[in-house]
CSV table of C-alpha atoms in Angstrom, one decimal:
chain,number,residue,atom,x,y,z
Z,1,MET,CA,0.0,0.0,0.0
Z,2,ARG,CA,1.3,3.4,-0.9
Z,3,ASN,CA,1.8,5.9,1.9
Z,4,ILE,CA,-0.5,8.8,2.6
Z,5,ASN,CA,1.9,11.5,1.7
Z,6,SER,CA,2.6,10.1,-1.8
Z,7,LEU,CA,-1.1,9.7,-2.4
Z,8,LEU,CA,-2.0,13.2,-1.3
Z,9,ASP,CA,0.9,14.7,-3.4
Z,10,GLU,CA,-0.2,12.8,-6.5
Z,11,TYR,CA,-3.8,13.8,-6.0
Z,12,GLY,CA,-2.7,17.4,-5.4
Z,13,ASP,CA,-0.8,17.4,-8.7
Z,14,SER,CA,-4.1,17.5,-10.6
Z,15,HIS,CA,-5.8,20.0,-8.2
Z,16,LEU,CA,-3.6,23.1,-8.5
Z,17,ASP,CA,-6.0,25.5,-10.1
Z,18,ARG,CA,-7.7,27.8,-7.5
Z,19,ARG,CA,-11.2,27.3,-9.2
Z,20,ASN,CA,-10.8,23.6,-9.2
Z,21,LYS,CA,-9.9,23.5,-5.6
Z,22,VAL,CA,-12.9,25.6,-4.6
Z,23,ILE,CA,-15.2,23.3,-6.7
Z,24,HIS,CA,-13.6,20.3,-4.9
Z,25,TRP,CA,-14.3,21.8,-1.5
Z,26,ILE,CA,-17.9,22.0,-2.5
Z,27,CYS,CA,-18.4,18.9,-4.6
Z,28,VAL,CA,-16.3,16.2,-2.8
Z,29,PRO,CA,-18.3,16.5,0.4
Z,30,LEU,CA,-21.5,16.5,-1.6
Z,31,ILE,CA,-20.5,13.4,-3.5
Z,32,VAL,CA,-19.5,11.7,-0.2
Z,33,TRP,CA,-22.9,12.5,1.2
Z,34,THR,CA,-24.7,11.3,-1.9
Z,35,VAL,CA,-22.9,8.0,-1.8
Z,36,VAL,CA,-23.8,7.6,1.9
Z,37,ALA,CA,-27.4,8.6,1.2
Z,38,LEU,CA,-27.8,6.2,-1.8
Z,39,LEU,CA,-26.3,3.3,0.2
Z,40,TRP,CA,-28.5,4.3,3.2
Z,41,SER,CA,-31.5,4.0,0.8
Z,42,VAL,CA,-30.9,0.4,-0.3
Z,43,PRO,CA,-33.0,-1.9,1.8
Z,44,PHE,CA,-31.0,-3.8,4.3
Z,45,PRO,CA,-32.0,-7.5,4.9
Z,46,PHE,CA,-31.9,-7.4,8.7
Z,47,ASP,CA,-33.9,-5.2,11.0
Z,48,LEU,CA,-31.9,-4.9,14.2
Z,49,GLY,CA,-34.1,-2.3,15.7
Z,50,SER,CA,-33.1,1.3,16.3
Z,51,GLY,CA,-29.9,2.4,17.8
Z,52,ILE,CA,-27.7,5.4,17.8
Z,53,VAL,CA,-26.8,4.5,14.2
Z,54,PRO,CA,-28.9,1.9,12.5
Z,55,LEU,CA,-27.0,-0.9,10.7
Z,56,ASN,CA,-27.4,-0.5,7.0
Z,57,TRP,CA,-25.3,-0.6,3.8
Z,58,ALA,CA,-24.0,3.0,4.3
Z,59,VAL,CA,-22.7,2.1,7.8
Z,60,ILE,CA,-21.0,-1.1,6.5
Z,61,ALA,CA,-19.4,0.7,3.6
Z,62,LEU,CA,-18.1,3.5,5.8
Z,63,LEU,CA,-16.7,0.9,8.2
Z,64,LEU,CA,-14.7,-0.6,5.3
Z,65,VAL,CA,-13.6,2.8,4.1
Z,66,GLN,CA,-12.6,3.7,7.6
Z,67,VAL,CA,-10.3,0.6,7.8
Z,68,TYR,CA,-8.6,1.9,4.6
Z,69,TYR,CA,-8.2,5.4,6.0
Z,70,PHE,CA,-6.7,4.1,9.3
Z,71,ARG,CA,-4.3,1.9,7.4
Z,72,LEU,CA,-3.1,5.0,5.5
Z,73,SER,CA,-2.9,7.3,8.6
Z,74,ARG,CA,-4.3,6.8,12.1
Z,75,ARG,CA,-4.3,10.5,12.8
Z,76,LEU,CA,-6.0,11.5,9.5
Z,77,GLY,CA,-8.3,8.4,9.9
Z,78,LEU,CA,-9.6,9.9,13.2
Z,79,GLY,CA,-10.6,13.1,11.4
Z,80,LEU,CA,-12.2,11.2,8.6
Z,81,MET,CA,-14.0,9.0,11.1
Z,82,LEU,CA,-15.6,12.1,12.6
Z,83,TYR,CA,-16.4,13.4,9.1
Z,84,ASN,CA,-18.0,10.0,8.2
Z,85,LEU,CA,-20.1,10.0,11.4
Z,86,ALA,CA,-21.2,13.5,10.5
Z,87,MET,CA,-22.2,12.2,7.0
Z,88,LEU,CA,-24.3,9.4,8.6
Z,89,TRP,CA,-26.0,11.9,11.0
Z,90,LEU,CA,-26.7,14.3,8.1
Z,91,THR,CA,-28.2,11.6,6.1
Z,92,ALA,CA,-30.5,10.5,8.9
Z,93,MET,CA,-31.6,14.1,9.4
Z,94,ILE,CA,-32.2,14.8,5.7
Z,95,GLU,CA,-34.2,11.6,5.4
Z,96,GLN,CA,-36.5,12.8,8.2
Z,97,VAL,CA,-37.1,16.3,6.9
Z,98,SER,CA,-36.9,15.9,3.1
Z,99,PRO,CA,-40.2,16.1,1.2
Z,100,TRP,CA,-38.6,13.9,-1.5
Z,101,PRO,CA,-37.3,10.4,-1.2
Z,102,LEU,CA,-33.7,10.3,0.0
Z,103,TRP,CA,-32.5,8.3,-3.0
Z,104,LEU,CA,-34.0,10.8,-5.4
Z,105,LEU,CA,-32.5,13.8,-3.7
Z,106,ALA,CA,-29.1,12.1,-3.4
Z,107,ALA,CA,-29.2,11.0,-7.1
Z,108,ILE,CA,-29.8,14.6,-8.3
Z,109,VAL,CA,-27.1,16.1,-6.0
Z,110,PHE,CA,-24.7,13.3,-7.2
Z,111,VAL,CA,-25.1,14.2,-10.9
Z,112,VAL,CA,-24.8,17.9,-10.2
Z,113,ALA,CA,-21.7,17.5,-8.0
Z,114,TRP,CA,-20.0,15.3,-10.6
Z,115,ILE,CA,-20.7,17.8,-13.3
Z,116,GLY,CA,-19.1,20.4,-11.0
Z,117,GLN,CA,-16.0,18.1,-10.5
Z,118,PHE,CA,-15.6,17.7,-14.3
Z,119,VAL,CA,-16.0,21.5,-14.8
Z,120,GLY,CA,-13.2,22.0,-12.2
Z,121,HIS,CA,-10.9,19.7,-14.2
Z,122,VAL,CA,-11.6,21.6,-17.3
Z,123,PHE,CA,-10.3,24.7,-15.5
Z,124,GLU,CA,-7.4,22.5,-14.3
Z,125,GLY,CA,-6.6,21.2,-17.7
Z,126,LYS,CA,-5.9,17.7,-16.2
Z,127,ARG,CA,-8.0,14.6,-16.0
Z,128,PRO,CA,-9.4,13.5,-12.6
Z,129,SER,CA,-6.9,11.4,-10.7
Z,130,PHE,CA,-9.3,8.4,-10.4
Z,131,PHE,CA,-9.0,7.8,-14.1
Z,132,LYS,CA,-5.5,6.6,-13.3
Z,133,ASP,CA,-6.3,4.8,-10.1
Z,134,LEU,CA,-9.7,4.3,-8.5
Z,135,GLN,CA,-8.4,4.6,-5.0
Z,136,PHE,CA,-8.2,8.3,-5.6
Z,137,LEU,CA,-12.0,8.4,-5.2
Z,138,LEU,CA,-11.3,7.8,-1.5
Z,139,ILE,CA,-8.3,10.1,-1.4
Z,140,GLY,CA,-10.3,13.2,-2.3
Z,141,PRO,CA,-11.9,13.4,1.2
Z,142,ALA,CA,-8.5,12.7,2.8
Z,143,TRP,CA,-6.9,15.4,0.7
Z,144,LEU,CA,-9.4,17.9,1.9
Z,145,MET,CA,-9.0,16.7,5.5
Z,146,SER,CA,-5.3,17.1,5.2
Z,147,PHE,CA,-5.8,20.9,4.6
Z,148,VAL,CA,-8.0,21.0,7.7
Z,149,TYR,CA,-5.3,19.4,9.7
Z,150,LYS,CA,-2.6,21.8,8.3
Z,151,LYS,CA,-4.8,24.8,9.2
Z,152,ALA,CA,-5.3,23.5,12.7
Z,153,GLY,CA,-1.6,22.8,13.1
Z,154,LEU,CA,-2.1,19.1,13.3
Z,155,ARG,CA,0.1,16.4,11.8
Z,156,TYR,CA,-1.4,13.6,9.8
């Protein structure tokens, strides 16, 4: 497995344009939320009752993603864990208050956010990193979190 610094550096090489960075700060969190919401919407075969966080496909997927993040960096993994928990909470809240089905809202936002991502890469003049390696789909949130860590004076 490649180390976190080389992954973040390589991802950063195709995200140098200021406009592309701004678009990524908006669209990457939206895409993460939409994937969580879409997975949340898929019926789960077991009803284990209600808890703090219900067991569903989104929770299972984020647990697996979290293992990947912790293997890359325990410190950065902690920040991403808080972020992923916030995504689960946000999904549960939106599902409760949205007049539309969660899956429909998430699908619309997903398409719009990906259009934004590709517009950002037009500004950048470079193809998205995940065309080279699919793991960069998971590095986008880590790349943003690394900036949060730097701003807070934390090492990752």
